PDB file of C-alpha atoms in Angstrom:
ATOM      1  CA  UNK A   1      91.963  81.433  88.067  1.00 93.00           C
ATOM      2  CA  UNK A   2      95.072  81.745  89.915  1.00 97.00           C
ATOM      3  CA  UNK A   3      94.718  83.176  93.442  1.00 98.00           C
ATOM      4  CA  UNK A   4      97.903  83.990  95.644  1.00 98.00           C
ATOM      5  CA  UNK A   5      97.703  84.059  99.468  1.00 98.00           C
ATOM      6  CA  UNK A   6      99.629  83.698 102.583  1.00 97.00           C
ATOM      7  CA  UNK A   7     100.276  80.003 103.573  1.00 97.00           C
ATOM      8  CA  UNK A   8      98.230  78.400 106.156  1.00 97.00           C
ATOM      9  CA  UNK A   9      98.762  75.309 108.383  1.00 97.00           C
ATOM     10  CA  UNK A  10      96.588  73.170 105.938  1.00 97.00           C
ATOM     11  CA  UNK A  11      99.172  74.035 103.223  1.00 98.00           C
ATOM     12  CA  UNK A  12     102.151  72.196 105.026  1.00 98.00           C
ATOM     13  CA  UNK A  13     102.286  69.134 103.084  1.00 98.00           C
ATOM     14  CA  UNK A  14     101.651  70.720  99.743  1.00 98.00           C
ATOM     15  CA  UNK A  15     104.198  73.549 100.434  1.00 98.00           C
ATOM     16  CA  UNK A  16     106.796  70.875 101.543  1.00 98.00           C
ATOM     17  CA  UNK A  17     106.501  69.008  98.127  1.00 98.00           C
ATOM     18  CA  UNK A  18     106.824  72.079  96.138  1.00 98.00           C
ATOM     19  CA  UNK A  19     109.843  73.210  98.278  1.00 98.00           C
ATOM     20  CA  UNK A  20     111.533  69.741  97.933  1.00 98.00           C
ATOM     21  CA  UNK A  21     110.830  70.110  94.140  1.00 97.00           C
ATOM     22  CA  UNK A  22     112.704  73.507  94.209  1.00 96.00           C
ATOM     23  CA  UNK A  23     115.740  72.099  96.177  1.00 97.00           C
ATOM     24  CA  UNK A  24     116.077  69.048  93.703  1.00 96.00           C
ATOM     25  CA  UNK A  25     115.846  71.361  90.811  1.00 93.00           C
ATOM     26  CA  UNK A  26     118.861  72.972  92.015  1.00 92.00           C
ATOM     27  CA  UNK A  27     120.493  69.700  92.835  1.00 92.00           C
ATOM     28  CA  UNK A  28     120.717  70.247  96.507  1.00 93.00           C
ATOM     29  CA  UNK A  29     119.863  67.978  99.400  1.00 94.00           C
ATOM     30  CA  UNK A  30     118.614  69.514 102.631  1.00 96.00           C
ATOM     31  CA  UNK A  31     117.889  67.744 105.886  1.00 96.00           C
ATOM     32  CA  UNK A  32     114.285  67.567 107.133  1.00 96.00           C
ATOM     33  CA  UNK A  33     115.194  70.061 109.905  1.00 97.00           C
ATOM     34  CA  UNK A  34     115.601  72.869 107.149  1.00 97.00           C
ATOM     35  CA  UNK A  35     111.886  72.276 105.996  1.00 98.00           C
ATOM     36  CA  UNK A  36     110.796  72.345 109.593  1.00 97.00           C
ATOM     37  CA  UNK A  37     112.779  75.437 110.511  1.00 97.00           C
ATOM     38  CA  UNK A  38     111.606  77.304 107.361  1.00 98.00           C
ATOM     39  CA  UNK A  39     108.000  76.511 107.956  1.00 98.00           C
ATOM     40  CA  UNK A  40     108.159  77.791 111.485  1.00 97.00           C
ATOM     41  CA  UNK A  41     109.687  81.221 110.160  1.00 97.00           C
ATOM     42  CA  UNK A  42     106.727  81.247 107.474  1.00 97.00           C
ATOM     43  CA  UNK A  43     104.201  80.748 110.294  1.00 96.00           C
ATOM     44  CA  UNK A  44     105.735  83.487 112.326  1.00 97.00           C
ATOM     45  CA  UNK A  45     105.823  85.698 109.341  1.00 96.00           C
ATOM     46  CA  UNK A  46     108.149  88.156 110.955  1.00 96.00           C
ATOM     47  CA  UNK A  47     111.550  87.536 109.401  1.00 96.00           C
ATOM     48  CA  UNK A  48     110.830  85.319 106.271  1.00 97.00           C
ATOM     49  CA  UNK A  49     107.470  85.410 104.432  1.00 98.00           C
ATOM     50  CA  UNK A  50     105.777  82.982 102.154  1.00 98.00           C
ATOM     51  CA  UNK A  51     102.985  83.124  99.608  1.00 98.00           C
ATOM     52  CA  UNK A  52     101.391  80.359  97.743  1.00 98.00           C
ATOM     53  CA  UNK A  53      99.544  80.251  94.509  1.00 98.00           C
ATOM     54  CA  UNK A  54      96.406  78.185  94.116  1.00 98.00           C
ATOM     55  CA  UNK A  55      94.859  76.877  90.992  1.00 96.00           C
ATOM     56  CA  UNK A  56      91.660  74.825  90.934  1.00 93.00           C
ATOM     57  CA  UNK A  57      91.841  74.507  94.690  1.00 94.00           C
ATOM     58  CA  UNK A  58      95.345  73.252  94.616  1.00 97.00           C
ATOM     59  CA  UNK A  59      98.710  74.714  95.757  1.00 98.00           C
ATOM     60  CA  UNK A  60     100.666  74.814  92.457  1.00 98.00           C
ATOM     61  CA  UNK A  61     103.385  77.391  93.447  1.00 98.00           C
ATOM     62  CA  UNK A  62     105.309  78.998  96.340  1.00 98.00           C
ATOM     63  CA  UNK A  63     107.540  82.030  96.866  1.00 98.00           C
ATOM     64  CA  UNK A  64     109.666  82.750  99.821  1.00 98.00           C
ATOM     65  CA  UNK A  65     111.053  86.343 100.475  1.00 98.00           C
ATOM     66  CA  UNK A  66     112.446  88.799 102.993  1.00 98.00           C
ATOM     67  CA  UNK A  67     113.353  92.334 103.510  1.00 97.00           C
ATOM     68  CA  UNK A  68     116.681  93.972 104.583  1.00 97.00           C
ATOM     69  CA  UNK A  69     118.292  97.482 104.672  1.00 96.00           C
ATOM     70  CA  UNK A  70     120.379  98.633 101.858  1.00 94.00           C
ATOM     71  CA  UNK A  71     123.408 101.103 102.082  1.00 93.00           C
ATOM     72  CA  UNK A  72     122.375 102.583  98.741  1.00 88.00           C
ATOM     73  CA  UNK A  73     118.807 103.402 100.047  1.00 86.00           C
ATOM     74  CA  UNK A  74     119.372 103.798 103.787  1.00 86.00           C
ATOM     75  CA  UNK A  75     115.796 104.902 104.378  1.00 92.00           C
ATOM     76  CA  UNK A  76     113.860 102.131 102.986  1.00 93.00           C
ATOM     77  CA  UNK A  77     114.271  98.294 102.999  1.00 96.00           C
ATOM     78  CA  UNK A  78     114.610  96.187  99.901  1.00 97.00           C
ATOM     79  CA  UNK A  79     113.070  92.877  99.345  1.00 97.00           C
ATOM     80  CA  UNK A  80     114.802  89.852  98.293  1.00 97.00           C
ATOM     81  CA  UNK A  81     112.746  87.125  96.437  1.00 97.00           C
ATOM     82  CA  UNK A  82     114.679  83.956  97.639  1.00 97.00           C
ATOM     83  CA  UNK A  83     112.851  81.124  96.347  1.00 97.00           C
ATOM     84  CA  UNK A  84     110.244  80.705  93.665  1.00 97.00           C
ATOM     85  CA  UNK A  85     108.937  77.411  92.317  1.00 97.00           C
ATOM     86  CA  UNK A  86     105.864  76.125  90.370  1.00 97.00           C
ATOM     87  CA  UNK A  87     104.493  72.813  89.795  1.00 97.00           C
ATOM     88  CA  UNK A  88     105.888  71.741  86.486  1.00 95.00           C
ATOM     89  CA  UNK A  89     102.533  70.675  85.300  1.00 96.00           C
ATOM     90  CA  UNK A  90     101.233  74.309  85.389  1.00 96.00           C
ATOM     91  CA  UNK A  91     104.187  76.102  84.127  1.00 93.00           C
ATOM     92  CA  UNK A  92     103.301  78.620  81.338  1.00 92.00           C
ATOM     93  CA  UNK A  93      99.972  79.317  82.879  1.00 95.00           C
ATOM     94  CA  UNK A  94     100.856  82.569  84.814  1.00 97.00           C
ATOM     95  CA  UNK A  95     101.500  81.039  88.246  1.00 98.00           C
ATOM     96  CA  UNK A  96     105.173  82.329  88.534  1.00 97.00           C
ATOM     97  CA  UNK A  97     104.143  85.850  87.196  1.00 98.00           C
ATOM     98  CA  UNK A  98     101.338  86.104  89.784  1.00 98.00           C
ATOM     99  CA  UNK A  99     103.768  85.081  92.516  1.00 98.00           C
ATOM    100  CA  UNK A 100     106.207  87.820  91.487  1.00 98.00           C
ATOM    101  CA  UNK A 101     103.396  90.428  91.136  1.00 98.00           C
ATOM    102  CA  UNK A 102     102.128  89.425  94.807  1.00 98.00           C
ATOM    103  CA  UNK A 103     105.620  89.810  96.291  1.00 98.00           C
ATOM    104  CA  UNK A 104     106.130  93.337  94.461  1.00 98.00           C
ATOM    105  CA  UNK A 105     102.698  94.234  95.804  1.00 98.00           C
ATOM    106  CA  UNK A 106     103.689  93.281  99.345  1.00 98.00           C
ATOM    107  CA  UNK A 107     107.053  94.986  98.981  1.00 97.00           C
ATOM    108  CA  UNK A 108     105.344  98.151  97.736  1.00 97.00           C
ATOM    109  CA  UNK A 109     102.704  98.288 100.609  1.00 98.00           C
ATOM    110  CA  UNK A 110     105.587  97.746 103.064  1.00 97.00           C
ATOM    111  CA  UNK A 111     107.584 100.541 101.800  1.00 96.00           C
ATOM    112  CA  UNK A 112     110.395  98.541 100.099  1.00 97.00           C
ATOM    113  CA  UNK A 113     112.244 100.512  97.310  1.00 95.00           C
ATOM    114  CA  UNK A 114     112.869  97.403  95.095  1.00 96.00           C
ATOM    115  CA  UNK A 115     112.560  93.694  94.717  1.00 97.00           C
ATOM    116  CA  UNK A 116     115.280  91.703  93.422  1.00 96.00           C
ATOM    117  CA  UNK A 117     116.297  87.945  93.038  1.00 96.00           C
ATOM    118  CA  UNK A 118     118.818  85.573  91.672  1.00 93.00           C
ATOM    119  CA  UNK A 119     118.618  82.550  89.246  1.00 92.00           C
ATOM    120  CA  UNK A 120     121.115  80.207  87.594  1.00 90.00           C
ATOM    121  CA  UNK A 121     122.258  81.478  84.176  1.00 90.00           C
ATOM    122  CA  UNK A 122     121.193  78.099  82.583  1.00 90.00           C
ATOM    123  CA  UNK A 123     117.527  78.281  83.930  1.00 91.00           C
ATOM    124  CA  UNK A 124     116.212  79.405  80.394  1.00 91.00           C
ATOM    125  CA  UNK A 125     112.480  78.678  81.326  1.00 91.00           C
ATOM    126  CA  UNK A 126     112.498  81.078  84.262  1.00 93.00           C
ATOM    127  CA  UNK A 127     114.525  83.565  82.803  1.00 94.00           C
ATOM    128  CA  UNK A 128     112.100  84.100  80.007  1.00 94.00           C
ATOM    129  CA  UNK A 129     109.530  85.052  82.694  1.00 94.00           C
ATOM    130  CA  UNK A 130     111.997  87.198  84.546  1.00 94.00           C
ATOM    131  CA  UNK A 131     113.345  89.070  81.496  1.00 94.00           C
ATOM    132  CA  UNK A 132     109.717  90.168  80.621  1.00 95.00           C
ATOM    133  CA  UNK A 133     109.012  91.168  84.285  1.00 95.00           C
ATOM    134  CA  UNK A 134     112.145  92.889  85.538  1.00 96.00           C
ATOM    135  CA  UNK A 135     115.685  94.343  84.472  1.00 94.00           C
ATOM    136  CA  UNK A 136     118.722  92.057  84.465  1.00 93.00           C
ATOM    137  CA  UNK A 137     121.294  94.299  85.647  1.00 91.00           C
ATOM    138  CA  UNK A 138     124.118  92.002  84.902  1.00 90.00           C
ATOM    139  CA  UNK A 139     125.161  91.225  88.306  1.00 88.00           C
ATOM    140  CA  UNK A 140     126.921  87.869  89.005  1.00 84.00           C
ATOM    141  CA  UNK A 141     126.444  86.230  92.517  1.00 86.00           C
ATOM    142  CA  UNK A 142     129.458  84.939  94.429  1.00 89.00           C
ATOM    143  CA  UNK A 143     129.141  82.799  97.560  1.00 87.00           C
ATOM    144  CA  UNK A 144     131.426  81.521 100.419  1.00 91.00           C
ATOM    145  CA  UNK A 145     129.730  78.808 102.459  1.00 89.00           C
ATOM    146  CA  UNK A 146     130.494  79.047 106.166  1.00 94.00           C
ATOM    147  CA  UNK A 147     128.927  75.976 107.615  1.00 80.00           C
TER     148      UNK A 147
END
């Protein structure tokens, strides 16, 4: 059975292995300081949040998310699901679905009006799950890197 919970200090190594897998999937390279900074934020659990999915006593999936205001709904925050990754060996067993459901439940409990996320158009495996769980409203993301 899959259980989803907040990450704890003993999850640090397994979380980093999964997060490095996520970064590699998107063909990025990040310095070690990024992982350290992210973990500190997750431990504080104030601005950025993280949950982990456990299967058979092993951390097999992670999700990172945050909330922010929205001009179209100024009285409530919205929740941005920033990173979602599951161990390739357990894909298709409901881990991603469980993580998205947990974020949705968290956002609802914290008064958010919606949960949203992005993925690459070519990420067909993830998109099958996303299409079953959420509405693709057709937006395309643009980005200007400042650093």
